[in-house]
């Protein structure tokens, strides 16, 4: 065996190790990407639910405020007469 053959064996072993590591890292990155997608979908769904909840609350409170103001105005109007 000469130095050239030893160098080829060392380089091929290093290449095999790096290929295996690259494949493992690629698989892990795909899994993480899928988890991130699921989390963002859930966060978007929660944000939409909160948006609809605040819209409903604002609609109810604005109606209640309007009713309170109208009722207060009617009280003042009836007291003056």
CSV table of N, CA and C in Angstrom, one decimal, residues 49-68:
chain,number,residue,atom,x,y,z
A,49,UNK,N,-59.5,33.2,16.1
A,49,UNK,CA,-60.5,33.1,17.1
A,49,UNK,C,-60.5,34.3,18.0
A,50,UNK,N,-59.4,34.8,18.4
A,50,UNK,CA,-59.3,36.0,19.2
A,50,UNK,C,-59.9,37.2,18.5
A,51,UNK,N,-59.6,37.3,17.2
A,51,UNK,CA,-60.1,38.4,16.4
A,51,UNK,C,-61.7,38.4,16.4
A,52,UNK,N,-62.2,37.2,16.2
A,52,UNK,CA,-63.7,37.1,16.1
A,52,UNK,C,-64.3,37.4,17.5
A,53,UNK,N,-63.6,37.0,18.6
A,53,UNK,CA,-64.0,37.2,19.9
A,53,UNK,C,-64.0,38.7,20.3
A,54,UNK,N,-63.0,39.4,19.9
A,54,UNK,CA,-62.9,40.8,20.2
A,54,UNK,C,-63.9,41.6,19.3
A,55,UNK,N,-64.2,41.1,18.1
A,55,UNK,CA,-65.2,41.7,17.3
A,55,UNK,C,-66.6,41.6,17.9
A,56,UNK,N,-66.9,40.4,18.5
A,56,UNK,CA,-68.1,40.1,19.1
A,56,UNK,C,-68.3,40.9,20.4
A,57,UNK,N,-67.2,41.0,21.2
A,57,UNK,CA,-67.2,41.8,22.4
A,57,UNK,C,-67.4,43.3,22.1
A,58,UNK,N,-66.7,43.8,21.1
A,58,UNK,CA,-66.9,45.2,20.7
A,58,UNK,C,-68.3,45.5,20.2
A,59,UNK,N,-68.9,44.5,19.5
A,59,UNK,CA,-70.2,44.7,19.0
A,59,UNK,C,-71.2,44.8,20.2
A,60,UNK,N,-71.0,43.9,21.2
A,60,UNK,CA,-71.9,43.8,22.3
A,60,UNK,C,-71.7,45.0,23.2
A,61,UNK,N,-70.5,45.4,23.4
A,61,UNK,CA,-70.3,46.6,24.3
A,61,UNK,C,-70.7,47.9,23.7
A,62,UNK,N,-70.6,48.0,22.4
A,62,UNK,CA,-71.0,49.2,21.7
A,62,UNK,C,-72.6,49.3,21.8
A,63,UNK,N,-73.2,48.2,21.6
A,63,UNK,CA,-74.7,48.2,21.7
A,63,UNK,C,-75.1,48.5,23.2
A,64,UNK,N,-74.4,47.9,24.1
A,64,UNK,CA,-74.7,48.2,25.5
A,64,UNK,C,-74.5,49.7,25.8
A,65,UNK,N,-73.4,50.2,25.3
A,65,UNK,CA,-73.0,51.6,25.6
A,65,UNK,C,-74.1,52.5,24.9
A,66,UNK,N,-74.5,52.2,23.7
A,66,UNK,CA,-75.5,53.0,23.0
A,66,UNK,C,-76.8,52.9,23.8
A,67,UNK,N,-77.2,51.7,24.3
A,67,UNK,CA,-78.4,51.6,25.1
A,67,UNK,C,-78.4,52.4,26.4
A,68,UNK,N,-77.2,52.4,27.0
A,68,UNK,CA,-77.0,53.1,28.2
A,68,UNK,C,-77.2,54.6,28.0
